[in-house]
């Protein structure tokens, strides 16, 4: 069970929060935000891009206690830069693996020939994987999609299998779909069949439209995958990774809202834009009386203190001295 890498989402603050409210044994792998190898290779750009690889001490300790692995996800299109940055990340950080993004469908990224654009550049994709593997002792995995304008699973997965990645995570949509329409789990099952036919033991994780832990168990059985990666489902329920469904009350939701805000303030205060937090507040501020009004107020907040005061007004105790 894995939580997908997501830009401005899976930073050290949110990863720590999700891990803390997940049942031990129900979440196995976390990923960093997308990290550009070109940015890491730039003398001035590296400082800012490397923020995506920051792991707080409290997160690291929690992951160790719960046996959760942390993987750095990287993207780009130049094999020699992948080799250099993979080597640097291996030597300068303490990750459990490297994952190559060959699935992101964002247009300006695709125009650069990166991420899901590599599905139609198999020779280059293979060279990138091999260059990365040669630069590290860590496992190197790939996250990708089933095609660009149409499903091309058989050709693409066989080409990936040739490079022997540590694992393949397959999102059941083509690049053209972006996040629209349904994920095609039949294509994911096809990839499992291709892996089995190859005789290789490379794990395949399925990704797309899984909205509960129970559904993930069902899909693992139904489609034969070795694991499930959760993306947008975490926005429906941050308590996703629990074998028995959680139904948190208002107090628990407010507790995690405050906790997330405190973690973000501790890790990023004065560095990252406070407004990034607002995309998360709708997760916690819903499902109880007055939630819509609170959400609207939170959207107008400009500072961390604004948020803490708004939560205090919900008759939830916030200790300002904790900071």
PDB file of N, CA, C and O in Angstrom, residues 172-246:
ATOM      1  N   UNK A 172      -4.130   3.527 -14.464  1.00  0.00           N
ATOM      2  CA  UNK A 172      -4.965   2.975 -15.524  1.00  0.00           C
ATOM      3  C   UNK A 172      -5.610   3.992 -16.440  1.00  0.00           C
ATOM      4  O   UNK A 172      -6.713   3.758 -16.946  1.00  0.00           O
ATOM      5  N   UNK A 173      -4.941   5.125 -16.656  1.00  0.00           N
ATOM      6  CA  UNK A 173      -5.411   6.116 -17.625  1.00  0.00           C
ATOM      7  C   UNK A 173      -4.304   6.425 -18.613  1.00  0.00           C
ATOM      8  O   UNK A 173      -3.118   6.309 -18.301  1.00  0.00           O
ATOM      9  N   UNK A 174      -4.693   6.870 -19.809  1.00  0.00           N
ATOM     10  CA  UNK A 174      -3.706   7.345 -20.775  1.00  0.00           C
ATOM     11  C   UNK A 174      -3.405   8.819 -20.508  1.00  0.00           C
ATOM     12  O   UNK A 174      -4.160   9.495 -19.799  1.00  0.00           O
ATOM     13  N   UNK A 175      -2.324   9.284 -21.080  1.00  0.00           N
ATOM     14  CA  UNK A 175      -1.932  10.684 -20.875  1.00  0.00           C
ATOM     15  C   UNK A 175      -3.040  11.650 -21.271  1.00  0.00           C
ATOM     16  O   UNK A 175      -3.326  12.624 -20.566  1.00  0.00           O
ATOM     17  N   UNK A 176      -3.699  11.375 -22.380  1.00  0.00           N
ATOM     18  CA  UNK A 176      -4.730  12.261 -22.924  1.00  0.00           C
ATOM     19  C   UNK A 176      -5.873  12.475 -21.934  1.00  0.00           C
ATOM     20  O   UNK A 176      -6.497  13.539 -21.909  1.00  0.00           O
ATOM     21  N   UNK A 177      -6.138  11.494 -21.091  1.00  0.00           N
ATOM     22  CA  UNK A 177      -7.245  11.596 -20.133  1.00  0.00           C
ATOM     23  C   UNK A 177      -6.954  12.552 -18.985  1.00  0.00           C
ATOM     24  O   UNK A 177      -7.878  12.990 -18.305  1.00  0.00           O
ATOM     25  N   UNK A 178      -5.677  12.842 -18.735  1.00  0.00           N
ATOM     26  CA  UNK A 178      -5.308  13.596 -17.535  1.00  0.00           C
ATOM     27  C   UNK A 178      -5.874  12.842 -16.317  1.00  0.00           C
ATOM     28  O   UNK A 178      -5.501  11.717 -16.083  1.00  0.00           O
ATOM     29  N   UNK A 179      -6.813  13.476 -15.599  1.00  0.00           N
ATOM     30  CA  UNK A 179      -7.457  12.791 -14.463  1.00  0.00           C
ATOM     31  C   UNK A 179      -8.932  12.533 -14.742  1.00  0.00           C
ATOM     32  O   UNK A 179      -9.700  12.241 -13.820  1.00  0.00           O
ATOM     33  N   UNK A 180      -9.320  12.636 -16.009  1.00  0.00           N
ATOM     34  CA  UNK A 180     -10.734  12.500 -16.376  1.00  0.00           C
ATOM     35  C   UNK A 180     -11.073  11.045 -16.710  1.00  0.00           C
ATOM     36  O   UNK A 180     -10.210  10.231 -17.016  1.00  0.00           O
ATOM     37  N   UNK A 181     -12.376  10.755 -16.700  1.00  0.00           N
ATOM     38  CA  UNK A 181     -12.836   9.415 -17.048  1.00  0.00           C
ATOM     39  C   UNK A 181     -12.412   8.391 -16.019  1.00  0.00           C
ATOM     40  O   UNK A 181     -11.816   8.711 -14.992  1.00  0.00           O
ATOM     41  N   UNK A 182     -12.740   7.141 -16.290  1.00  0.00           N
ATOM     42  CA  UNK A 182     -12.429   6.074 -15.345  1.00  0.00           C
ATOM     43  C   UNK A 182     -11.073   5.457 -15.643  1.00  0.00           C
ATOM     44  O   UNK A 182     -10.661   5.341 -16.796  1.00  0.00           O
ATOM     45  N   UNK A 183     -10.394   5.032 -14.596  1.00  0.00           N
ATOM     46  CA  UNK A 183      -9.158   4.266 -14.765  1.00  0.00           C
ATOM     47  C   UNK A 183      -9.516   2.872 -15.278  1.00  0.00           C
ATOM     48  O   UNK A 183     -10.491   2.272 -14.824  1.00  0.00           O
ATOM     49  N   UNK A 184      -8.731   2.379 -16.214  1.00  0.00           N
ATOM     50  CA  UNK A 184      -9.003   1.074 -16.827  1.00  0.00           C
ATOM     51  C   UNK A 184      -8.173   0.004 -16.122  1.00  0.00           C
ATOM     52  O   UNK A 184      -6.993  -0.203 -16.421  1.00  0.00           O
ATOM     53  N   UNK A 185      -8.800  -0.678 -15.190  1.00  0.00           N
ATOM     54  CA  UNK A 185      -8.087  -1.704 -14.431  1.00  0.00           C
ATOM     55  C   UNK A 185      -7.880  -2.981 -15.239  1.00  0.00           C
ATOM     56  O   UNK A 185      -7.034  -3.812 -14.896  1.00  0.00           O
ATOM     57  N   UNK A 186      -8.621  -3.124 -16.330  1.00  0.00           N
ATOM     58  CA  UNK A 186      -8.378  -4.246 -17.240  1.00  0.00           C
ATOM     59  C   UNK A 186      -6.990  -4.149 -17.852  1.00  0.00           C
ATOM     60  O   UNK A 186      -6.294  -5.159 -18.038  1.00  0.00           O
ATOM     61  N   UNK A 187      -6.563  -2.912 -18.161  1.00  0.00           N
ATOM     62  CA  UNK A 187      -5.212  -2.698 -18.703  1.00  0.00           C
ATOM     63  C   UNK A 187      -4.147  -2.975 -17.640  1.00  0.00           C
ATOM     64  O   UNK A 187      -3.063  -3.472 -17.944  1.00  0.00           O
ATOM     65  N   UNK A 188      -4.459  -2.634 -16.396  1.00  0.00           N
ATOM     66  CA  UNK A 188      -3.521  -2.924 -15.305  1.00  0.00           C
ATOM     67  C   UNK A 188      -3.372  -4.433 -15.145  1.00  0.00           C
ATOM     68  O   UNK A 188      -2.257  -4.955 -14.979  1.00  0.00           O
ATOM     69  N   UNK A 189      -4.491  -5.155 -15.226  1.00  0.00           N
ATOM     70  CA  UNK A 189      -4.440  -6.621 -15.153  1.00  0.00           C
ATOM     71  C   UNK A 189      -3.640  -7.194 -16.321  1.00  0.00           C
ATOM     72  O   UNK A 189      -2.918  -8.192 -16.168  1.00  0.00           O
ATOM     73  N   UNK A 190      -3.752  -6.547 -17.480  1.00  0.00           N
ATOM     74  CA  UNK A 190      -2.975  -6.986 -18.644  1.00  0.00           C
ATOM     75  C   UNK A 190      -1.481  -6.876 -18.362  1.00  0.00           C
ATOM     76  O   UNK A 190      -0.691  -7.770 -18.714  1.00  0.00           O
ATOM     77  N   UNK A 191      -1.094  -5.785 -17.702  1.00  0.00           N
ATOM     78  CA  UNK A 191       0.319  -5.594 -17.354  1.00  0.00           C
ATOM     79  C   UNK A 191       0.792  -6.698 -16.408  1.00  0.00           C
ATOM     80  O   UNK A 191       1.919  -7.201 -16.540  1.00  0.00           O
ATOM     81  N   UNK A 192      -0.058  -7.088 -15.465  1.00  0.00           N
ATOM     82  CA  UNK A 192       0.289  -8.186 -14.549  1.00  0.00           C
ATOM     83  C   UNK A 192       0.508  -9.473 -15.344  1.00  0.00           C
ATOM     84  O   UNK A 192       1.464 -10.225 -15.093  1.00  0.00           O
ATOM     85  N   UNK A 193      -0.365  -9.726 -16.314  1.00  0.00           N
ATOM     86  CA  UNK A 193      -0.225 -10.915 -17.163  1.00  0.00           C
ATOM     87  C   UNK A 193       1.069 -10.911 -17.960  1.00  0.00           C
ATOM     88  O   UNK A 193       1.725 -11.951 -18.110  1.00  0.00           O
ATOM     89  N   UNK A 194       1.451  -9.744 -18.463  1.00  0.00           N
ATOM     90  CA  UNK A 194       2.698  -9.618 -19.210  1.00  0.00           C
ATOM     91  C   UNK A 194       3.901  -9.884 -18.306  1.00  0.00           C
ATOM     92  O   UNK A 194       4.859 -10.543 -18.706  1.00  0.00           O
ATOM     93  N   UNK A 195       3.835  -9.368 -17.091  1.00  0.00           N
ATOM     94  CA  UNK A 195       4.903  -9.617 -16.120  1.00  0.00           C
ATOM     95  C   UNK A 195       5.012 -11.109 -15.823  1.00  0.00           C
ATOM     96  O   UNK A 195       6.105 -11.691 -15.803  1.00  0.00           O
ATOM     97  N   UNK A 196       3.855 -11.730 -15.599  1.00  0.00           N
ATOM     98  CA  UNK A 196       3.854 -13.164 -15.295  1.00  0.00           C
ATOM     99  C   UNK A 196       4.423 -13.970 -16.458  1.00  0.00           C
ATOM    100  O   UNK A 196       5.200 -14.918 -16.256  1.00  0.00           O
ATOM    101  N   UNK A 197       4.051 -13.592 -17.666  1.00  0.00           N
ATOM    102  CA  UNK A 197       4.536 -14.306 -18.852  1.00  0.00           C
ATOM    103  C   UNK A 197       6.048 -14.156 -19.035  1.00  0.00           C
ATOM    104  O   UNK A 197       6.708 -15.028 -19.605  1.00  0.00           O
ATOM    105  N   UNK A 198       6.581 -13.048 -18.541  1.00  0.00           N
ATOM    106  CA  UNK A 198       8.022 -12.799 -18.685  1.00  0.00           C
ATOM    107  C   UNK A 198       8.853 -13.651 -17.724  1.00  0.00           C
ATOM    108  O   UNK A 198      10.064 -13.795 -17.905  1.00  0.00           O
ATOM    109  N   UNK A 199       8.197 -14.185 -16.692  1.00  0.00           N
ATOM    110  CA  UNK A 199       8.914 -14.961 -15.699  1.00  0.00           C
ATOM    111  C   UNK A 199       9.636 -14.118 -14.668  1.00  0.00           C
ATOM    112  O   UNK A 199      10.333 -14.647 -13.790  1.00  0.00           O
ATOM    113  N   UNK A 200       9.481 -12.798 -14.741  1.00  0.00           N
ATOM    114  CA  UNK A 200      10.140 -11.901 -13.796  1.00  0.00           C
ATOM    115  C   UNK A 200       9.301 -11.750 -12.524  1.00  0.00           C
ATOM    116  O   UNK A 200       8.098 -11.979 -12.533  1.00  0.00           O
ATOM    117  N   UNK A 201       9.953 -11.346 -11.453  1.00  0.00           N
ATOM    118  CA  UNK A 201       9.278 -11.190 -10.160  1.00  0.00           C
ATOM    119  C   UNK A 201       9.064  -9.717  -9.814  1.00  0.00           C
ATOM    120  O   UNK A 201       8.941  -9.365  -8.646  1.00  0.00           O
ATOM    121  N   UNK A 202       9.023  -8.855 -10.809  1.00  0.00           N
ATOM    122  CA  UNK A 202       8.913  -7.410 -10.580  1.00  0.00           C
ATOM    123  C   UNK A 202       7.509  -7.076 -10.075  1.00  0.00           C
ATOM    124  O   UNK A 202       6.515  -7.355 -10.744  1.00  0.00           O
ATOM    125  N   UNK A 203       7.387  -6.471  -8.889  1.00  0.00           N
ATOM    126  CA  UNK A 203       6.063  -6.106  -8.371  1.00  0.00           C
ATOM    127  C   UNK A 203       5.379  -5.059  -9.254  1.00  0.00           C
ATOM    128  O   UNK A 203       6.031  -4.145  -9.766  1.00  0.00           O
ATOM    129  N   UNK A 204       4.076  -5.212  -9.409  1.00  0.00           N
ATOM    130  CA  UNK A 204       3.275  -4.220 -10.136  1.00  0.00           C
ATOM    131  C   UNK A 204       2.201  -3.694  -9.194  1.00  0.00           C
ATOM    132  O   UNK A 204       1.430  -4.469  -8.608  1.00  0.00           O
ATOM    133  N   UNK A 205       2.178  -2.362  -9.053  1.00  0.00           N
ATOM    134  CA  UNK A 205       1.150  -1.700  -8.247  1.00  0.00           C
ATOM    135  C   UNK A 205       0.148  -1.041  -9.185  1.00  0.00           C
ATOM    136  O   UNK A 205       0.530  -0.456 -10.204  1.00  0.00           O
ATOM    137  N   UNK A 206      -1.130  -1.138  -8.848  1.00  0.00           N
ATOM    138  CA  UNK A 206      -2.167  -0.488  -9.622  1.00  0.00           C
ATOM    139  C   UNK A 206      -2.561   0.837  -8.989  1.00  0.00           C
ATOM    140  O   UNK A 206      -2.505   0.992  -7.761  1.00  0.00           O
ATOM    141  N   UNK A 207      -2.977   1.782  -9.831  1.00  0.00           N
ATOM    142  CA  UNK A 207      -3.301   3.126  -9.360  1.00  0.00           C
ATOM    143  C   UNK A 207      -4.473   3.678 -10.168  1.00  0.00           C
ATOM    144  O   UNK A 207      -4.490   3.571 -11.384  1.00  0.00           O
ATOM    145  N   UNK A 208      -5.453   4.264  -9.445  1.00  0.00           N
ATOM    146  CA  UNK A 208      -6.548   4.933 -10.131  1.00  0.00           C
ATOM    147  C   UNK A 208      -7.917   4.587  -9.580  1.00  0.00           C
ATOM    148  O   UNK A 208      -8.319   3.419  -9.608  1.00  0.00           O
ATOM    149  N   UNK A 209      -8.609   5.598  -9.029  1.00  0.00           N
ATOM    150  CA  UNK A 209     -10.010   5.478  -8.618  1.00  0.00           C
ATOM    151  C   UNK A 209     -10.242   4.517  -7.451  1.00  0.00           C
ATOM    152  O   UNK A 209     -11.328   3.946  -7.321  1.00  0.00           O
ATOM    153  N   UNK A 210      -9.255   4.329  -6.592  1.00  0.00           N
ATOM    154  CA  UNK A 210      -9.460   3.509  -5.397  1.00  0.00           C
ATOM    155  C   UNK A 210      -9.762   4.451  -4.238  1.00  0.00           C
ATOM    156  O   UNK A 210      -8.959   5.307  -3.896  1.00  0.00           O
ATOM    157  N   UNK A 211     -10.929   4.290  -3.630  1.00  0.00           N
ATOM    158  CA  UNK A 211     -11.407   5.262  -2.648  1.00  0.00           C
ATOM    159  C   UNK A 211     -11.572   4.709  -1.235  1.00  0.00           C
ATOM    160  O   UNK A 211     -12.028   5.417  -0.345  1.00  0.00           O
ATOM    161  N   UNK A 212     -11.204   3.439  -1.019  1.00  0.00           N
ATOM    162  CA  UNK A 212     -11.270   2.898   0.339  1.00  0.00           C
ATOM    163  C   UNK A 212     -10.263   1.766   0.485  1.00  0.00           C
ATOM    164  O   UNK A 212      -9.854   1.146  -0.507  1.00  0.00           O
ATOM    165  N   UNK A 213      -9.898   1.500   1.734  1.00  0.00           N
ATOM    166  CA  UNK A 213      -8.951   0.418   2.002  1.00  0.00           C
ATOM    167  C   UNK A 213      -9.561  -0.926   1.587  1.00  0.00           C
ATOM    168  O   UNK A 213      -8.882  -1.786   1.023  1.00  0.00           O
ATOM    169  N   UNK A 214     -10.852  -1.097   1.861  1.00  0.00           N
ATOM    170  CA  UNK A 214     -11.532  -2.330   1.466  1.00  0.00           C
ATOM    171  C   UNK A 214     -11.497  -2.528  -0.038  1.00  0.00           C
ATOM    172  O   UNK A 214     -11.282  -3.649  -0.526  1.00  0.00           O
ATOM    173  N   UNK A 215     -11.708  -1.438  -0.792  1.00  0.00           N
ATOM    174  CA  UNK A 215     -11.667  -1.523  -2.252  1.00  0.00           C
ATOM    175  C   UNK A 215     -10.264  -1.911  -2.721  1.00  0.00           C
ATOM    176  O   UNK A 215     -10.116  -2.671  -3.681  1.00  0.00           O
ATOM    177  N   UNK A 216      -9.247  -1.414  -2.042  1.00  0.00           N
ATOM    178  CA  UNK A 216      -7.884  -1.750  -2.449  1.00  0.00           C
ATOM    179  C   UNK A 216      -7.626  -3.247  -2.287  1.00  0.00           C
ATOM    180  O   UNK A 216      -6.971  -3.871  -3.132  1.00  0.00           O
ATOM    181  N   UNK A 217      -8.138  -3.823  -1.207  1.00  0.00           N
ATOM    182  CA  UNK A 217      -7.979  -5.271  -1.004  1.00  0.00           C
ATOM    183  C   UNK A 217      -8.729  -6.048  -2.086  1.00  0.00           C
ATOM    184  O   UNK A 217      -8.213  -7.038  -2.637  1.00  0.00           O
ATOM    185  N   UNK A 218      -9.927  -5.594  -2.423  1.00  0.00           N
ATOM    186  CA  UNK A 218     -10.717  -6.246  -3.479  1.00  0.00           C
ATOM    187  C   UNK A 218     -10.000  -6.176  -4.820  1.00  0.00           C
ATOM    188  O   UNK A 218      -9.940  -7.160  -5.561  1.00  0.00           O
ATOM    189  N   UNK A 219      -9.453  -4.994  -5.140  1.00  0.00           N
ATOM    190  CA  UNK A 219      -8.783  -4.820  -6.433  1.00  0.00           C
ATOM    191  C   UNK A 219      -7.498  -5.643  -6.516  1.00  0.00           C
ATOM    192  O   UNK A 219      -7.146  -6.148  -7.589  1.00  0.00           O
ATOM    193  N   UNK A 220      -6.799  -5.782  -5.392  1.00  0.00           N
ATOM    194  CA  UNK A 220      -5.595  -6.612  -5.391  1.00  0.00           C
ATOM    195  C   UNK A 220      -5.944  -8.050  -5.781  1.00  0.00           C
ATOM    196  O   UNK A 220      -5.235  -8.679  -6.572  1.00  0.00           O
ATOM    197  N   UNK A 221      -7.031  -8.555  -5.215  1.00  0.00           N
ATOM    198  CA  UNK A 221      -7.479  -9.908  -5.537  1.00  0.00           C
ATOM    199  C   UNK A 221      -7.980  -9.997  -6.979  1.00  0.00           C
ATOM    200  O   UNK A 221      -7.623 -10.905  -7.718  1.00  0.00           O
ATOM    201  N   UNK A 222      -8.809  -9.027  -7.356  1.00  0.00           N
ATOM    202  CA  UNK A 222      -9.482  -9.097  -8.653  1.00  0.00           C
ATOM    203  C   UNK A 222      -8.533  -8.947  -9.827  1.00  0.00           C
ATOM    204  O   UNK A 222      -8.674  -9.622 -10.852  1.00  0.00           O
ATOM    205  N   UNK A 223      -7.544  -8.063  -9.684  1.00  0.00           N
ATOM    206  CA  UNK A 223      -6.674  -7.748 -10.820  1.00  0.00           C
ATOM    207  C   UNK A 223      -5.261  -8.293 -10.686  1.00  0.00           C
ATOM    208  O   UNK A 223      -4.441  -8.114 -11.597  1.00  0.00           O
ATOM    209  N   UNK A 224      -4.953  -8.950  -9.568  1.00  0.00           N
ATOM    210  CA  UNK A 224      -3.691  -9.648  -9.437  1.00  0.00           C
ATOM    211  C   UNK A 224      -2.473  -8.784  -9.168  1.00  0.00           C
ATOM    212  O   UNK A 224      -1.339  -9.265  -9.274  1.00  0.00           O
ATOM    213  N   UNK A 225      -2.695  -7.517  -8.822  1.00  0.00           N
ATOM    214  CA  UNK A 225      -1.548  -6.634  -8.576  1.00  0.00           C
ATOM    215  C   UNK A 225      -0.895  -6.969  -7.236  1.00  0.00           C
ATOM    216  O   UNK A 225      -1.501  -7.574  -6.361  1.00  0.00           O
ATOM    217  N   UNK A 226       0.360  -6.562  -7.097  1.00  0.00           N
ATOM    218  CA  UNK A 226       1.107  -6.807  -5.868  1.00  0.00           C
ATOM    219  C   UNK A 226       0.891  -5.706  -4.841  1.00  0.00           C
ATOM    220  O   UNK A 226       1.290  -5.848  -3.683  1.00  0.00           O
ATOM    221  N   UNK A 227       0.297  -4.613  -5.273  1.00  0.00           N
ATOM    222  CA  UNK A 227       0.048  -3.507  -4.365  1.00  0.00           C
ATOM    223  C   UNK A 227      -0.856  -2.477  -5.007  1.00  0.00           C
ATOM    224  O   UNK A 227      -1.174  -2.549  -6.199  1.00  0.00           O
ATOM    225  N   UNK A 228      -1.264  -1.516  -4.199  1.00  0.00           N
ATOM    226  CA  UNK A 228      -2.150  -0.443  -4.647  1.00  0.00           C
ATOM    227  C   UNK A 228      -1.533   0.887  -4.245  1.00  0.00           C
ATOM    228  O   UNK A 228      -1.042   1.047  -3.130  1.00  0.00           O
ATOM    229  N   UNK A 229      -1.561   1.847  -5.167  1.00  0.00           N
ATOM    230  CA  UNK A 229      -1.132   3.214  -4.851  1.00  0.00           C
ATOM    231  C   UNK A 229      -2.358   4.113  -4.819  1.00  0.00           C
ATOM    232  O   UNK A 229      -3.185   4.088  -5.734  1.00  0.00           O
ATOM    233  N   UNK A 230      -2.459   4.903  -3.767  1.00  0.00           N
ATOM    234  CA  UNK A 230      -3.589   5.806  -3.580  1.00  0.00           C
ATOM    235  C   UNK A 230      -3.159   7.227  -3.909  1.00  0.00           C
ATOM    236  O   UNK A 230      -2.138   7.705  -3.401  1.00  0.00           O
ATOM    237  N   UNK A 231      -3.933   7.899  -4.751  1.00  0.00           N
ATOM    238  CA  UNK A 231      -3.650   9.290  -5.086  1.00  0.00           C
ATOM    239  C   UNK A 231      -4.722  10.207  -4.514  1.00  0.00           C
ATOM    240  O   UNK A 231      -4.740  10.503  -3.321  1.00  0.00           O
ATOM    241  N   UNK A 232      -5.642  10.615  -5.364  1.00  0.00           N
ATOM    242  CA  UNK A 232      -6.675  11.564  -4.946  1.00  0.00           C
ATOM    243  C   UNK A 232      -7.601  11.023  -3.854  1.00  0.00           C
ATOM    244  O   UNK A 232      -8.260  11.789  -3.160  1.00  0.00           O
ATOM    245  N   UNK A 233      -7.615   9.709  -3.680  1.00  0.00           N
ATOM    246  CA  UNK A 233      -8.441   9.113  -2.638  1.00  0.00           C
ATOM    247  C   UNK A 233      -8.103   9.635  -1.254  1.00  0.00           C
ATOM    248  O   UNK A 233      -8.965   9.660  -0.365  1.00  0.00           O
ATOM    249  N   UNK A 234      -6.866  10.085  -1.068  1.00  0.00           N
ATOM    250  CA  UNK A 234      -6.455  10.586   0.242  1.00  0.00           C
ATOM    251  C   UNK A 234      -7.155  11.905   0.562  1.00  0.00           C
ATOM    252  O   UNK A 234      -7.313  12.267   1.732  1.00  0.00           O
ATOM    253  N   UNK A 235      -7.603  12.625  -0.477  1.00  0.00           N
ATOM    254  CA  UNK A 235      -8.336  13.875  -0.249  1.00  0.00           C
ATOM    255  C   UNK A 235      -9.759  13.605   0.223  1.00  0.00           C
ATOM    256  O   UNK A 235     -10.366  14.444   0.866  1.00  0.00           O
ATOM    257  N   UNK A 236     -10.266  12.442  -0.106  1.00  0.00           N
ATOM    258  CA  UNK A 236     -11.589  12.064   0.395  1.00  0.00           C
ATOM    259  C   UNK A 236     -11.489  11.601   1.844  1.00  0.00           C
ATOM    260  O   UNK A 236     -12.444  11.745   2.603  1.00  0.00           O
ATOM    261  N   UNK A 237     -10.318  11.047   2.196  1.00  0.00           N
ATOM    262  CA  UNK A 237     -10.200  10.453   3.521  1.00  0.00           C
ATOM    263  C   UNK A 237      -8.732  10.276   3.916  1.00  0.00           C
ATOM    264  O   UNK A 237      -8.101   9.293   3.538  1.00  0.00           O
ATOM    265  N   UNK A 238      -8.168  11.199   4.709  1.00  0.00           N
ATOM    266  CA  UNK A 238      -6.776  11.048   5.141  1.00  0.00           C
ATOM    267  C   UNK A 238      -6.558   9.834   6.048  1.00  0.00           C
ATOM    268  O   UNK A 238      -5.426   9.396   6.227  1.00  0.00           O
ATOM    269  N   UNK A 239      -7.660   9.303   6.614  1.00  0.00           N
ATOM    270  CA  UNK A 239      -7.589   8.108   7.462  1.00  0.00           C
ATOM    271  C   UNK A 239      -7.688   6.841   6.606  1.00  0.00           C
ATOM    272  O   UNK A 239      -8.016   5.772   7.102  1.00  0.00           O
ATOM    273  N   UNK A 240      -7.398   6.947   5.342  1.00  0.00           N
ATOM    274  CA  UNK A 240      -7.565   5.866   4.357  1.00  0.00           C
ATOM    275  C   UNK A 240      -6.895   4.565   4.806  1.00  0.00           C
ATOM    276  O   UNK A 240      -7.466   3.484   4.702  1.00  0.00           O
ATOM    277  N   UNK A 241      -5.658   4.676   5.307  1.00  0.00           N
ATOM    278  CA  UNK A 241      -4.838   3.487   5.545  1.00  0.00           C
ATOM    279  C   UNK A 241      -5.118   2.861   6.910  1.00  0.00           C
ATOM    280  O   UNK A 241      -4.254   2.792   7.789  1.00  0.00           O
ATOM    281  N   UNK A 242      -6.355   2.404   7.061  1.00  0.00           N
ATOM    282  CA  UNK A 242      -6.782   1.690   8.261  1.00  0.00           C
ATOM    283  C   UNK A 242      -7.676   0.532   7.831  1.00  0.00           C
ATOM    284  O   UNK A 242      -8.588   0.731   7.020  1.00  0.00           O
ATOM    285  N   UNK A 243      -7.411  -0.655   8.357  1.00  0.00           N
ATOM    286  CA  UNK A 243      -8.166  -1.833   7.913  1.00  0.00           C
ATOM    287  C   UNK A 243      -9.638  -1.749   8.305  1.00  0.00           C
ATOM    288  O   UNK A 243     -10.504  -2.277   7.610  1.00  0.00           O
ATOM    289  N   UNK A 244      -9.919  -1.116   9.442  1.00  0.00           N
ATOM    290  CA  UNK A 244     -11.305  -0.866   9.846  1.00  0.00           C
ATOM    291  C   UNK A 244     -11.598   0.606   9.558  1.00  0.00           C
ATOM    292  O   UNK A 244     -10.893   1.484  10.056  1.00  0.00           O
ATOM    293  N   UNK A 245     -12.612   0.898   8.728  1.00  0.00           N
ATOM    294  CA  UNK A 245     -12.877   2.292   8.346  1.00  0.00           C
ATOM    295  C   UNK A 245     -13.056   3.206   9.544  1.00  0.00           C
ATOM    296  O   UNK A 245     -13.738   2.862  10.515  1.00  0.00           O
ATOM    297  N   UNK A 246     -12.414   4.367   9.473  1.00  0.00           N
ATOM    298  CA  UNK A 246     -12.523   5.364  10.530  1.00  0.00           C
ATOM    299  C   UNK A 246     -13.648   6.336  10.205  1.00  0.00           C
ATOM    300  O   UNK A 246     -13.864   6.691   9.036  1.00  0.00           O
TER     301      UNK A 246
END
